[in-house]
Amino acid sequence: MIVVNSTVSKTKHPVYKFTQGEVMKASEKPLPSTLGQYLEQGRQQAGLSHRQLASASGVHESTVNRLLKDQIEKPSAEQVQQLARVLELSIVDALAYIGVVRPRGLPSTKLYLREKFGLRGEQLDEATQEIQEIIDRHNN
């Protein structure tokens, strides 16, 4: 519950009182209201030009420009994910802007290793097997 003190202070700003657990850290900013604003904020923080972002993400520059200006009504999840990854933004948050929510449950070990660490082929199979052996040892 947030209570606004009705008296006006000398600075003429309302005084907010928060119950325990409702105080937002000063470094935490609310998320922007649109995908374009979210990506633009990330682009600026990363210090990348539109062209650099396009090149690094593999998304065509005109598409990047249109996404950052919220001119694409239904952006592809793949493009949003590529841009978020380059900008080191939360992919989950970025996808939420376009209505894609994280499925319940966890991905398989193999899928996680492939997506998180880019493992492929024999490396992926070997890492998956080693992790499964560790899990089996701890479950027995």
CSV table of C-alpha atoms in Angstrom, one decimal:
chain,number,residue,atom,x,y,z
A,1,MET,CA,0.0,0.0,0.0
A,2,ILE,CA,1.4,3.4,-1.0
A,3,VAL,CA,0.2,6.5,0.9
A,4,VAL,CA,0.6,10.0,-0.4
A,5,ASN,CA,0.8,12.6,2.4
A,6,SER,CA,-1.7,15.3,1.6
A,7,THR,CA,0.4,18.1,3.1
A,8,VAL,CA,2.6,19.9,0.7
A,9,SER,CA,6.2,20.1,1.7
A,10,LYS,CA,8.5,23.1,1.1
A,11,THR,CA,9.6,21.5,-2.2
A,12,LYS,CA,6.0,21.2,-3.2
A,13,HIS,CA,6.4,17.5,-4.0
A,14,PRO,CA,4.1,14.9,-2.4
A,15,VAL,CA,5.7,12.8,0.3
A,16,TYR,CA,5.4,9.1,-0.4
A,17,LYS,CA,5.4,6.4,2.3
A,18,PHE,CA,5.9,2.8,1.3
A,19,THR,CA,5.1,-0.3,3.3
A,20,GLN,CA,7.8,-2.8,3.7
A,21,GLY,CA,8.8,-4.5,0.4
A,22,GLU,CA,7.5,-1.7,-1.8
A,23,VAL,CA,10.6,0.5,-2.0
A,24,MET,CA,12.1,0.4,-5.4
A,25,LYS,CA,15.9,0.6,-5.5
A,26,ALA,CA,17.1,3.9,-6.9
A,27,SER,CA,19.0,2.1,-9.7
A,28,GLU,CA,15.8,0.3,-10.8
A,29,LYS,CA,13.9,2.2,-13.4
A,30,PRO,CA,10.4,1.3,-14.6
A,31,LEU,CA,10.4,-0.4,-17.9
A,32,PRO,CA,9.6,1.9,-20.9
A,33,SER,CA,6.0,1.6,-22.1
A,34,THR,CA,6.8,0.4,-25.7
A,35,LEU,CA,9.2,-2.1,-27.3
A,36,GLY,CA,10.7,0.6,-29.4
A,37,GLN,CA,11.5,2.7,-26.3
A,38,TYR,CA,12.9,-0.3,-24.5
A,39,LEU,CA,15.2,-1.2,-27.4
A,40,GLU,CA,16.2,2.5,-28.0
A,41,GLN,CA,17.1,2.9,-24.4
A,42,GLY,CA,19.3,-0.2,-24.6
A,43,ARG,CA,20.9,1.0,-27.9
A,44,GLN,CA,21.8,4.3,-26.3
A,45,GLN,CA,23.2,2.6,-23.2
A,46,ALA,CA,25.3,0.3,-25.4
A,47,GLY,CA,26.5,3.3,-27.4
A,48,LEU,CA,25.6,1.7,-30.7
A,49,SER,CA,24.4,3.4,-33.9
A,50,HIS,CA,21.4,2.0,-35.7
A,51,ARG,CA,23.8,0.6,-38.4
A,52,GLN,CA,26.0,-1.0,-35.7
A,53,LEU,CA,23.0,-2.6,-34.0
A,54,ALA,CA,21.7,-3.9,-37.3
A,55,SER,CA,25.1,-5.3,-38.2
A,56,ALA,CA,25.7,-7.0,-34.9
A,57,SER,CA,22.2,-8.4,-34.7
A,58,GLY,CA,21.7,-9.5,-38.3
A,59,VAL,CA,18.4,-7.5,-38.4
A,60,HIS,CA,18.2,-5.3,-41.5
A,61,GLU,CA,18.9,-1.6,-40.7
A,62,SER,CA,15.5,-0.4,-41.9
A,63,THR,CA,13.8,-2.9,-39.7
A,64,VAL,CA,15.9,-1.8,-36.7
A,65,ASN,CA,14.9,1.8,-37.4
A,66,ARG,CA,11.2,1.0,-37.7
A,67,LEU,CA,11.3,-1.2,-34.5
A,68,LEU,CA,13.0,1.5,-32.5
A,69,LYS,CA,10.3,4.0,-33.7
A,70,ASP,CA,7.4,1.5,-32.9
A,71,GLN,CA,6.4,1.4,-36.5
A,72,ILE,CA,6.1,-2.4,-36.8
A,73,GLU,CA,2.8,-3.6,-35.5
A,74,LYS,CA,3.8,-7.3,-35.1
A,75,PRO,CA,7.6,-7.6,-34.9
A,76,SER,CA,9.0,-11.1,-35.1
A,77,ALA,CA,10.1,-12.8,-31.9
A,78,GLU,CA,13.3,-13.8,-33.6
A,79,GLN,CA,14.2,-10.2,-34.5
A,80,VAL,CA,13.3,-8.9,-31.0
A,81,GLN,CA,15.4,-11.7,-29.4
A,82,GLN,CA,18.4,-10.9,-31.7
A,83,LEU,CA,18.3,-7.2,-30.8
A,84,ALA,CA,17.8,-7.9,-27.1
A,85,ARG,CA,20.7,-10.3,-27.1
A,86,VAL,CA,23.1,-7.7,-28.7
A,87,LEU,CA,21.9,-5.0,-26.4
A,88,GLU,CA,22.3,-7.3,-23.4
A,89,LEU,CA,18.7,-6.7,-22.4
A,90,SER,CA,16.4,-9.2,-20.9
A,91,ILE,CA,15.0,-11.3,-23.7
A,92,VAL,CA,12.0,-12.3,-21.5
A,93,ASP,CA,11.2,-8.6,-21.0
A,94,ALA,CA,11.7,-7.8,-24.7
A,95,LEU,CA,9.4,-10.6,-25.8
A,96,ALA,CA,6.8,-9.6,-23.3
A,97,TYR,CA,6.3,-6.4,-25.2
A,98,ILE,CA,5.1,-8.4,-28.2
A,99,GLY,CA,2.9,-10.7,-26.1
A,100,VAL,CA,5.3,-13.7,-26.0
A,101,VAL,CA,5.5,-15.0,-22.5
A,102,ARG,CA,7.9,-17.5,-21.0
A,103,PRO,CA,6.4,-21.0,-20.9
A,104,ARG,CA,5.9,-22.6,-17.6
A,105,GLY,CA,8.6,-25.1,-16.7
A,106,LEU,CA,12.2,-25.3,-17.6
A,107,PRO,CA,13.8,-26.1,-21.0
A,108,SER,CA,15.6,-29.4,-21.5
A,109,THR,CA,19.3,-29.4,-20.6
A,110,LYS,CA,20.2,-29.7,-24.3
A,111,LEU,CA,18.0,-26.8,-25.4
A,112,TYR,CA,19.3,-24.6,-22.5
A,113,LEU,CA,23.0,-25.3,-23.4
A,114,ARG,CA,22.4,-24.6,-27.1
A,115,GLU,CA,20.6,-21.3,-26.5
A,116,LYS,CA,22.5,-20.0,-23.5
A,117,PHE,CA,26.0,-21.0,-24.6
A,118,GLY,CA,25.7,-21.6,-28.3
A,119,LEU,CA,26.9,-25.2,-28.1
A,120,ARG,CA,26.3,-27.4,-31.2
A,121,GLY,CA,27.0,-30.9,-32.4
A,122,GLU,CA,29.5,-33.0,-30.5
A,123,GLN,CA,30.2,-30.3,-27.9
A,124,LEU,CA,26.4,-30.0,-27.1
A,125,ASP,CA,26.1,-33.8,-26.9
A,126,GLU,CA,29.2,-34.1,-24.6
A,127,ALA,CA,28.1,-31.3,-22.3
A,128,THR,CA,24.6,-32.7,-22.0
A,129,GLN,CA,25.9,-36.1,-21.2
A,130,GLU,CA,28.3,-34.8,-18.5
A,131,ILE,CA,25.6,-32.7,-16.9
A,132,GLN,CA,23.2,-35.7,-16.9
A,133,GLU,CA,25.8,-37.9,-15.2
A,134,ILE,CA,26.2,-35.2,-12.5
A,135,ILE,CA,22.4,-35.1,-12.0
A,136,ASP,CA,22.2,-38.9,-11.8
A,137,ARG,CA,25.0,-39.0,-9.2
A,138,HIS,CA,23.2,-36.5,-7.0
A,139,ASN,CA,19.8,-38.1,-7.4
A,140,ASN,CA,21.0,-41.6,-6.4
